């Protein structure tokens, strides 16, 4: 029989920043779910990737003096490296610069255009480049981006639009009919109240003012809006729109898109509307997790408060970092990251509860039985309760994992771990060991503890890549089917004459006081390095922005400069600054007011061959209409000197 499929995705990451522990949170959660589903026998497809197009990336690359492709290639290698060090077991890493993705997105755009769901118009409004989001005037908060609080830019350009408004009612109905679609429920309420009910506007889906994007095939000066490009990855990565869509047929619709709360809007409104327009089924669920915050604020590179996951992995190991992320913060809510909380969790949950349980059990089997239990066991009065807590834990754990309640799943598991430690205290092996006739009881008790550890280790597997394997090694069951989920409910599968192998401590205890100082210093050092890079980057970006204010030859062509001859000049009544000049430009005569009375008398002006801006809109000054502008050089003190025609040509010559 074919296995049931399970398709889970993370967002695809912008390769604009060095990824921090906040970014890792989402990917670790998705990876844990993927590993869990694999253990439960599903045919899992787990996808992540990089979102490489858009104005933000183009600007960064230009500021670094390299092409966007060169830039993204470099950063994406770093992202993959981080995922490797966190043991992220994705099945495919999609890059939006992949050729097949590009072609498929172009097809999607064309299909929507042919259907009439995309049309050409003009966009005028605001754009937040870091968020790659459009905003109307009234959506801004104090003139800044409502999502990230940074400056927005005015955009006015020809654009294609997607008829998002057309899908508003269908979307509301779909969301209301499918309460599991947007999770947790608070995010669904937010989407309906804040975005859907106030009314959807059509979405601008192409840009012409930069070029780093996927070109619209039938109008190549437009590049496709980066969110349309990015969201499509969830299906293009399965071959949708290519010659081979086997994977798409097998895995779509996705079981869950796991995303951060600030991008739920794109995933639960724009993406489903696009899918509706393409006549494709919608993903079964969008799960919007919360943020890892530091001192109440989002961890972000611009604030300089990011924690580099590699620093933590180097100090405490991968398992501890993954465990902390998913245990400390309830998935769906924001959670504060503190160094104390991390070390506290490592010491109490991992070193004390779990590590200690394993080491004392193996230690006692070693001490009392030379490393191998005798086959003859006797029961104790505490066995039944231990077995029943184990059975209950498995049920609770599965329920929580199916709802992505990772923290609750772990806390259920720790009930069993603590119960097992308590069982050791109740059975008191060190007392049993004193009497020869209690040997079967001692063997039975230690066997039960080992069996409980085996069950615990099976549940730990999705969360921790290393520790369960180390436990299996100590219990001598590495690579056997005793570590499979099917065997989790059967108590007593370990061989009665279990042979154990002592191993190093799973999680060494940390000296909190000393470590806090050292950890703080290590995090600060990494942040300082980040900030130095950021400052360098910003200086380069600033230079780029200055360059961006340069004008093109086409812009320059818009200004018509011609020579003119001043044939009369007089003071302007009531003004000390202005002279009213009558200027002959070819066959035409015009009046031009100039603020040069301090530097030239009317008499000096007459006969001067000057340069004027011919096509400046006329304006009134001191009751007089002025048509054009006479150009002057200004020195550093603001003194003016007329620009004149050296060879004294006839007036009316082009100046260029
Ligand atoms: N490229 C878009 C996603 C496109 S998906 C079609 C994007 N990229 S991102 O790199 O900015 O963010 C990727 C994910 O990291 C998001 O889900 C975001 O919420 C998450 N996080 C970034 N900082 C975070 C925290 N401090 N805490 C938790 N998650 C955070 O958005």
Coordinates of C-alpha atoms in Angstrom, one line a residue, residues 32-546:
X32 CA 11.0 18.5 13.7
X33 CA 7.6 18.0 12.2
X34 CA 9.1 16.4 9.1
X35 CA 11.2 14.0 11.1
X36 CA 8.2 13.1 13.3
X37 CA 6.0 12.4 10.3
X38 CA 8.7 10.3 8.7
X39 CA 9.0 8.3 12.0
X40 CA 5.2 7.8 11.9
X41 CA 5.5 6.2 8.4
X42 CA 4.5 9.1 6.2
X43 CA 6.1 9.8 2.8
X44 CA 7.3 13.2 3.7
X45 CA 8.3 16.1 1.4
X46 CA 10.0 18.9 3.3
X47 CA 10.9 22.0 1.4
X48 CA 12.9 25.1 2.2
X49 CA 14.9 27.6 0.0
X50 CA 15.9 31.1 -0.7
X51 CA 13.9 34.0 -2.0
X52 CA 16.5 35.7 -4.2
X53 CA 14.9 38.4 -6.3
X54 CA 13.7 41.9 -5.6
X55 CA 14.8 45.4 -5.0
X56 CA 16.3 44.7 -1.6
X57 CA 18.7 42.2 -3.0
X58 CA 19.5 44.2 -6.0
X59 CA 20.4 47.2 -3.9
X60 CA 22.6 45.2 -1.5
X61 CA 24.5 43.6 -4.4
X62 CA 25.0 47.0 -6.2
X63 CA 26.3 48.5 -3.0
X64 CA 28.9 45.7 -2.8
X65 CA 29.8 46.2 -6.4
X66 CA 28.9 42.7 -7.5
X67 CA 26.0 41.3 -9.5
X68 CA 22.9 40.2 -7.6
X69 CA 23.6 36.6 -8.8
X70 CA 27.1 36.7 -7.4
X71 CA 25.8 38.1 -4.2
X72 CA 23.0 35.5 -3.7
X73 CA 25.3 32.6 -4.6
X74 CA 27.6 33.6 -1.8
X75 CA 24.9 34.1 0.8
X76 CA 22.9 31.0 -0.1
X77 CA 25.9 28.9 0.6
X78 CA 26.0 30.3 4.1
X79 CA 22.3 29.5 4.6
X80 CA 22.8 25.9 3.5
X81 CA 25.7 25.6 5.8
X82 CA 23.6 26.8 8.8
X83 CA 20.9 24.3 7.9
X84 CA 23.5 21.6 7.8
X85 CA 24.8 22.5 11.2
X86 CA 21.2 22.4 12.6
X87 CA 20.6 19.0 10.8
X88 CA 17.7 20.3 8.7
X89 CA 16.6 17.4 6.6
X90 CA 15.0 19.1 3.7
X91 CA 14.2 17.1 0.6
X92 CA 14.8 20.1 -1.7
X93 CA 16.3 23.5 -1.3
X94 CA 14.6 25.7 -4.0
X95 CA 16.3 28.9 -5.2
X96 CA 14.1 31.3 -7.0
X97 CA 16.9 31.9 -9.4
X98 CA 16.6 28.2 -10.5
X99 CA 15.8 28.1 -14.2
X100 CA 12.8 25.8 -13.8
X101 CA 11.3 28.0 -11.2
X102 CA 11.8 31.1 -13.3
X103 CA 10.1 29.4 -16.3
X104 CA 7.2 28.1 -14.2
X105 CA 6.6 31.5 -12.6
X106 CA 6.5 33.1 -16.1
X107 CA 3.9 30.6 -17.1
X108 CA 1.8 31.2 -14.0
X109 CA 1.9 35.0 -14.7
X110 CA 0.9 34.5 -18.3
X111 CA -1.9 32.1 -17.4
X112 CA -3.3 34.6 -15.0
X113 CA -2.9 37.4 -17.6
X114 CA -4.6 35.3 -20.3
X115 CA -7.5 34.6 -17.9
X116 CA -8.0 38.3 -17.3
X117 CA -6.9 38.0 -13.7
X118 CA -3.9 40.1 -14.4
X119 CA -4.2 43.5 -16.1
X120 CA -2.0 46.5 -16.9
X121 CA -2.4 49.8 -15.1
X122 CA -0.4 52.3 -13.1
X123 CA 0.7 51.9 -9.5
X124 CA 1.1 54.9 -7.3
X125 CA 1.7 54.5 -3.6
X126 CA 4.3 53.4 -1.0
X127 CA 6.8 50.6 -1.0
X128 CA 8.8 49.1 1.8
X129 CA 11.9 47.6 0.3
X130 CA 13.0 45.6 3.4
X131 CA 9.6 43.9 3.5
X132 CA 9.0 44.0 -0.3
X133 CA 5.5 45.2 0.4
X134 CA 3.1 47.8 -1.1
X135 CA 1.2 50.1 1.2
X136 CA -1.5 52.8 0.7
X137 CA -1.1 56.2 2.5
X138 CA -3.6 55.3 5.2
X139 CA -1.9 52.0 5.9
X140 CA 1.4 53.7 6.9
X141 CA 2.0 54.3 10.6
X142 CA 3.5 57.8 11.2
X143 CA 4.6 57.7 7.6
X144 CA 6.6 54.5 8.1
X145 CA 6.1 50.8 7.2
X146 CA 3.4 49.3 9.4
X147 CA 5.3 46.0 9.5
X148 CA 8.9 46.9 10.2
X149 CA 8.7 50.6 11.1
X150 CA 11.3 51.6 8.5
X151 CA 11.1 54.3 5.9
X152 CA 9.0 53.7 2.8
X153 CA 9.5 55.0 -0.7
X154 CA 7.0 56.7 -3.0
X155 CA 6.5 54.6 -6.1
X156 CA 4.7 55.6 -9.3
X157 CA 5.1 53.3 -12.3
X158 CA 3.3 51.3 -14.9
X159 CA 2.4 48.0 -13.4
X160 CA 0.5 44.8 -13.9
X161 CA -2.2 44.2 -11.3
X162 CA -3.7 40.9 -10.0
X163 CA -7.5 41.0 -9.4
X164 CA -7.2 40.2 -5.7
X165 CA -10.4 42.0 -4.9
X166 CA -12.3 39.5 -7.1
X167 CA -11.4 36.7 -4.7
X168 CA -12.4 38.5 -1.5
X169 CA -15.8 36.9 -0.9
X170 CA -14.6 33.4 -1.9
X171 CA -11.6 33.8 0.5
X172 CA -13.8 34.8 3.4
X173 CA -16.1 31.9 2.8
X174 CA -13.2 29.5 2.5
X175 CA -11.6 30.6 5.7
X176 CA -14.9 30.5 7.6
X177 CA -15.7 27.1 6.3
X178 CA -12.3 25.7 7.1
X179 CA -11.4 26.7 10.6
X180 CA -8.2 24.6 10.5
X181 CA -6.9 26.6 7.5
X182 CA -5.2 29.4 9.4
X183 CA -3.7 28.4 12.7
X184 CA -3.5 29.3 15.5
X185 CA -7.1 30.6 15.5
X186 CA -6.1 34.1 16.6
X187 CA -4.3 34.6 13.3
X188 CA -7.5 33.7 11.4
X189 CA -9.5 36.3 13.4
X190 CA -6.8 38.9 12.6
X191 CA -6.8 38.1 8.8
X192 CA -10.5 38.4 8.6
X193 CA -10.9 41.5 10.7
X194 CA -7.9 43.5 9.6
X195 CA -7.5 42.6 5.9
X196 CA -10.5 40.7 4.4
X197 CA -13.5 42.5 5.9
X198 CA -12.1 46.1 5.3
X199 CA -11.9 45.0 1.6
X200 CA -9.1 43.8 -0.6
X201 CA -7.6 46.0 -3.3
X202 CA -6.1 44.6 -6.5
X203 CA -2.4 43.8 -6.0
X204 CA 0.4 45.4 -8.0
X205 CA 2.3 42.4 -9.3
X206 CA 5.1 43.9 -11.5
X207 CA 7.8 46.5 -11.2
X208 CA 9.6 48.5 -13.8
X209 CA 12.0 50.6 -11.7
X210 CA 14.6 47.9 -11.2
X211 CA 15.5 44.8 -13.0
X212 CA 16.5 42.0 -10.6
X213 CA 13.4 39.8 -10.9
X214 CA 11.7 37.4 -13.3
X215 CA 10.8 39.3 -16.5
X216 CA 7.2 39.2 -17.7
X217 CA 7.6 37.2 -21.0
X218 CA 5.2 39.4 -23.0
X219 CA 6.4 42.7 -21.6
X220 CA 10.0 42.3 -20.5
X221 CA 10.6 45.7 -19.0
X222 CA 8.4 44.5 -16.1
X223 CA 9.8 42.1 -13.5
X224 CA 7.3 40.0 -11.5
X225 CA 6.6 41.2 -8.0
X226 CA 8.9 39.2 -5.7
X227 CA 6.1 37.9 -3.5
X228 CA 4.3 36.3 -6.5
X229 CA 7.6 34.8 -7.5
X230 CA 8.3 33.6 -4.0
X231 CA 4.9 32.1 -3.1
X232 CA 4.9 30.2 -6.3
X233 CA 7.9 28.2 -5.0
X234 CA 5.6 25.9 -3.1
X235 CA 4.3 24.4 -6.3
X236 CA 7.2 25.1 -8.7
X237 CA 9.5 23.1 -6.4
X238 CA 7.2 20.1 -7.1
X239 CA 7.5 20.6 -10.8
X240 CA 4.3 22.5 -11.4
X241 CA 4.5 24.3 -14.8
X242 CA 7.3 22.0 -16.0
X243 CA 7.4 18.9 -18.2
X244 CA 7.5 16.7 -15.1
X245 CA 4.8 17.4 -12.5
X246 CA 4.8 13.9 -10.9
X247 CA 5.8 15.4 -7.5
X248 CA 3.2 18.0 -7.8
X249 CA 0.5 15.4 -8.4
X250 CA 1.8 13.4 -5.5
X251 CA 2.3 16.0 -2.8
X252 CA 0.0 19.0 -3.6
X253 CA -1.9 20.4 -1.7
X254 CA 0.6 21.0 1.0
X255 CA -0.3 19.8 4.5
X256 CA 1.2 22.8 6.1
X257 CA 3.1 26.0 5.3
X258 CA 4.9 27.0 8.5
X259 CA 5.5 30.8 8.4
X260 CA 6.3 33.6 10.8
X261 CA 3.3 35.7 12.0
X262 CA 4.2 38.8 9.9
X263 CA 3.9 36.9 6.6
X264 CA 0.7 35.0 7.4
X265 CA -1.1 37.8 5.4
X266 CA 0.8 36.9 2.2
X267 CA 0.2 33.2 2.7
X268 CA -3.5 33.2 3.7
X269 CA -4.7 35.9 1.3
X270 CA -2.5 36.5 -1.7
X271 CA -1.4 32.8 -2.1
X272 CA -4.8 31.2 -1.8
X273 CA -6.2 33.8 -4.2
X274 CA -3.5 33.0 -6.7
X275 CA -4.3 29.3 -6.4
X276 CA -8.0 30.0 -6.8
X277 CA -7.2 31.9 -10.0
X278 CA -5.1 29.0 -11.2
X279 CA -7.9 26.5 -10.3
X280 CA -5.6 24.7 -7.9
X281 CA -6.5 23.3 -4.5
X282 CA -5.4 25.4 -1.4
X283 CA -2.8 24.2 1.1
X284 CA -4.5 22.4 4.0
X285 CA -3.0 24.8 6.6
X286 CA -1.0 27.9 7.2
X287 CA 0.6 27.9 10.6
X288 CA 1.7 31.4 11.8
X289 CA 4.3 31.0 14.5
X290 CA 5.4 33.8 16.9
X291 CA 8.7 35.5 17.1
X292 CA 11.7 35.0 19.2
X293 CA 12.1 38.3 20.9
X294 CA 14.8 39.9 22.9
X295 CA 13.8 42.4 25.6
X296 CA 10.3 42.5 24.1
X297 CA 11.5 43.5 20.6
X298 CA 11.9 41.3 17.5
X299 CA 15.4 40.1 17.1
X300 CA 16.8 41.8 14.0
X301 CA 20.0 42.7 12.4
X302 CA 19.2 46.3 12.2
X303 CA 18.8 46.4 16.0
X304 CA 22.1 44.6 16.4
X305 CA 20.6 42.2 18.9
X306 CA 20.7 39.0 16.9
X307 CA 22.0 35.8 18.4
X308 CA 24.1 33.7 16.0
X309 CA 22.9 30.1 16.2
X310 CA 26.4 28.9 15.5
X311 CA 27.7 30.5 18.7
X312 CA 25.1 28.5 20.7
X313 CA 25.7 25.2 18.7
X314 CA 29.4 25.5 19.3
X315 CA 29.0 25.9 23.0
X316 CA 26.1 23.6 23.9
X317 CA 25.6 21.3 20.9
X318 CA 22.9 21.1 18.3
X319 CA 20.4 19.0 20.5
X320 CA 20.4 21.5 23.3
X321 CA 19.7 24.4 20.9
X322 CA 16.9 22.6 19.1
X323 CA 15.4 21.5 22.3
X324 CA 15.5 24.9 23.9
X325 CA 13.8 26.6 20.9
X326 CA 10.9 24.2 20.8
X327 CA 10.5 23.7 24.6
X328 CA 10.8 27.3 25.8
X329 CA 8.4 29.0 23.4
X330 CA 4.8 27.8 22.8
X331 CA 4.6 27.5 19.0
X332 CA 2.3 30.2 17.8
X333 CA 3.2 32.7 20.5
X334 CA 6.1 35.1 20.9
X335 CA 8.8 34.0 23.3
X336 CA 11.7 35.8 25.0
X337 CA 15.2 34.6 24.4
X338 CA 17.5 34.9 27.3
X339 CA 20.8 33.3 28.0
X340 CA 19.7 32.4 31.6
X341 CA 16.7 30.6 30.3
X342 CA 18.8 28.6 27.8
X343 CA 21.4 27.6 30.4
X344 CA 18.7 26.9 32.9
X345 CA 16.9 24.5 30.5
X346 CA 20.1 22.7 29.7
X347 CA 20.9 22.2 33.3
X348 CA 17.6 21.2 34.6
X349 CA 15.8 19.4 31.8
X350 CA 18.8 18.0 29.8
X351 CA 21.6 17.5 32.3
X352 CA 19.6 16.8 35.5
X353 CA 16.5 15.0 34.3
X354 CA 17.5 13.3 31.0
X355 CA 21.3 13.0 31.1
X356 CA 21.3 11.9 34.7
X357 CA 18.6 9.3 34.1
X358 CA 20.6 7.7 31.4
X359 CA 24.0 7.9 33.1
X360 CA 22.8 6.6 36.5
X361 CA 20.9 3.7 34.9
X362 CA 23.8 2.5 32.7
X363 CA 26.1 3.2 35.7
X364 CA 24.0 1.0 38.0
X365 CA 23.8 -1.9 35.5
X366 CA 27.5 -1.6 35.1
X367 CA 28.1 -1.4 38.8
X368 CA 25.7 -4.1 40.0
X369 CA 25.8 -6.5 37.1
X370 CA 29.1 -5.8 35.3
X371 CA 27.2 -4.2 32.4
X372 CA 24.8 -7.0 31.6
X373 CA 21.5 -7.7 33.3
X374 CA 20.7 -11.3 34.4
X375 CA 17.7 -12.8 32.5
X376 CA 15.8 -13.5 35.7
X377 CA 13.7 -10.5 36.7
X378 CA 11.1 -9.9 39.5
X379 CA 8.4 -7.2 39.7
X380 CA 8.2 -4.3 42.1
X381 CA 5.1 -2.6 43.4
X382 CA 6.0 0.5 41.4
X383 CA 6.1 -1.1 37.9
X384 CA 2.5 -0.7 37.0
X385 CA 2.4 3.0 37.5
X386 CA 5.6 3.6 35.5
X387 CA 4.1 1.6 32.6
X388 CA 0.9 3.4 32.7
X389 CA 2.6 6.8 32.7
X390 CA 4.6 5.7 29.7
X391 CA 1.5 4.7 27.9
X392 CA -0.3 7.9 28.7
X393 CA 2.7 9.9 27.6
X394 CA 2.8 8.4 24.2
X395 CA -0.9 9.3 23.6
X396 CA -0.4 12.8 24.8
X397 CA 2.8 13.3 22.9
X398 CA 1.2 12.1 19.6
X399 CA -1.8 14.4 20.2
X400 CA 0.4 17.4 20.7
X401 CA 2.7 16.7 17.8
X402 CA -0.3 16.3 15.4
X403 CA -1.3 19.8 16.5
X404 CA 2.3 21.2 16.3
X405 CA 2.2 21.9 20.0
X406 CA 5.9 21.1 20.3
X407 CA 6.4 22.6 23.7
X408 CA 3.5 20.6 25.1
X409 CA 4.7 17.5 23.5
X410 CA 8.1 17.9 25.2
X411 CA 6.6 18.8 28.5
X412 CA 4.5 15.6 28.3
X413 CA 7.7 13.6 27.5
X414 CA 9.4 15.1 30.5
X415 CA 6.6 13.9 32.8
X416 CA 7.7 10.4 31.8
X417 CA 11.4 11.2 32.3
X418 CA 10.8 12.6 35.7
X419 CA 8.5 9.7 36.6
X420 CA 11.3 7.3 35.6
X421 CA 13.7 9.1 37.9
X422 CA 11.1 8.9 40.6
X423 CA 10.8 5.2 40.0
X424 CA 14.5 4.8 40.6
X425 CA 14.1 6.6 43.9
X426 CA 11.1 4.5 44.8
X427 CA 12.7 1.1 44.0
X428 CA 16.0 2.1 45.6
X429 CA 18.4 -0.1 43.6
X430 CA 21.2 0.7 46.0
X431 CA 19.2 -0.9 48.8
X432 CA 18.1 -3.9 46.7
X433 CA 21.8 -4.4 45.7
X434 CA 22.6 -5.2 49.3
X435 CA 20.6 -8.5 49.4
X436 CA 21.4 -11.4 47.2
X437 CA 17.7 -12.5 47.2
X438 CA 16.7 -9.1 45.8
X439 CA 18.8 -9.5 42.7
X440 CA 15.8 -10.4 40.4
X441 CA 14.0 -7.3 41.7
X442 CA 17.0 -5.2 41.1
X443 CA 17.4 -6.6 37.6
X444 CA 13.7 -6.0 36.9
X445 CA 13.8 -2.4 38.2
X446 CA 16.8 -1.5 36.1
X447 CA 15.3 -3.2 33.1
X448 CA 12.1 -1.2 33.5
X449 CA 14.1 2.0 33.7
X450 CA 16.0 1.0 30.6
X451 CA 12.8 0.2 28.8
X452 CA 11.3 3.6 29.8
X453 CA 14.5 5.3 28.4
X454 CA 14.1 3.4 25.2
X455 CA 10.5 4.7 24.8
X456 CA 11.7 8.2 25.7
X457 CA 14.5 8.0 23.1
X458 CA 12.0 7.2 20.4
X459 CA 10.0 10.3 21.1
X460 CA 13.1 12.4 21.4
X461 CA 14.2 11.6 17.8
X462 CA 12.4 14.3 15.9
X463 CA 13.7 17.0 18.3
X464 CA 17.3 15.8 18.8
X465 CA 19.5 14.4 16.1
X466 CA 22.3 13.2 18.3
X467 CA 21.2 12.3 21.8
X468 CA 18.8 9.5 21.0
X469 CA 21.5 7.8 18.9
X470 CA 23.9 8.1 21.9
X471 CA 21.2 6.5 24.1
X472 CA 20.7 3.7 21.6
X473 CA 24.4 3.0 21.6
X474 CA 24.5 2.8 25.4
X475 CA 21.5 0.4 25.3
X476 CA 23.0 -1.5 22.5
X477 CA 20.0 -1.1 20.2
X478 CA 21.5 1.3 17.7
X479 CA 20.0 0.7 14.2
X480 CA 17.6 -2.0 15.4
X481 CA 13.8 -1.9 15.0
X482 CA 13.5 -1.3 18.8
X483 CA 13.9 2.4 18.0
X484 CA 11.0 2.4 15.6
X485 CA 7.7 4.1 16.4
X486 CA 5.8 0.8 15.8
X487 CA 7.6 -0.6 18.8
X488 CA 7.0 2.3 21.1
X489 CA 3.9 0.9 22.7
X490 CA 5.2 -2.6 23.4
X491 CA 6.7 -2.7 26.9
X492 CA 9.5 -5.3 27.3
X493 CA 11.1 -5.5 23.9
X494 CA 14.7 -4.9 25.2
X495 CA 16.4 -8.3 25.7
X496 CA 16.0 -9.5 29.3
X497 CA 19.8 -9.9 29.6
X498 CA 20.4 -6.4 28.3
X499 CA 24.0 -5.4 27.9
X500 CA 24.9 -1.8 28.2
X501 CA 27.9 0.3 27.2
X502 CA 28.8 3.3 29.3
X503 CA 29.2 6.5 27.3
X504 CA 30.1 10.1 27.9
X505 CA 27.6 12.4 29.7
X506 CA 24.8 13.4 27.3
X507 CA 24.6 16.9 28.5
X508 CA 27.3 18.1 30.9
X509 CA 26.1 20.5 33.6
X510 CA 27.0 24.1 33.1
X511 CA 28.3 26.5 35.7
X512 CA 25.6 29.2 35.3
X513 CA 27.5 32.1 36.7
X514 CA 30.7 31.6 34.8
X515 CA 29.0 30.6 31.6
X516 CA 26.7 33.6 31.6
X517 CA 29.7 35.9 31.4
X518 CA 31.4 33.8 28.7
X519 CA 28.3 33.4 26.6
X520 CA 27.4 37.1 26.8
X521 CA 30.9 37.9 25.5
X522 CA 30.7 35.3 22.7
X523 CA 27.3 36.7 21.6
X524 CA 28.5 40.3 21.8
X525 CA 31.6 39.4 19.7
X526 CA 29.5 37.9 17.0
X527 CA 27.1 40.9 17.1
X528 CA 30.0 43.3 16.9
X529 CA 31.3 41.5 13.8
X530 CA 27.7 41.7 12.4
X531 CA 27.4 45.4 13.2
X532 CA 30.8 46.2 11.6
X533 CA 29.7 44.4 8.5
X534 CA 26.4 46.2 8.6
X535 CA 28.0 49.6 9.0
X536 CA 30.3 48.9 6.0
X537 CA 27.3 47.8 4.1
X538 CA 25.2 50.9 5.0
X539 CA 28.0 53.2 3.9
X540 CA 28.2 51.4 0.6
X541 CA 24.4 51.5 0.3
X542 CA 24.4 55.2 1.0
X543 CA 26.9 55.8 -1.8
X544 CA 24.6 53.7 -4.0
X545 CA 21.6 55.8 -3.0
X546 CA 23.5 59.0 -3.9

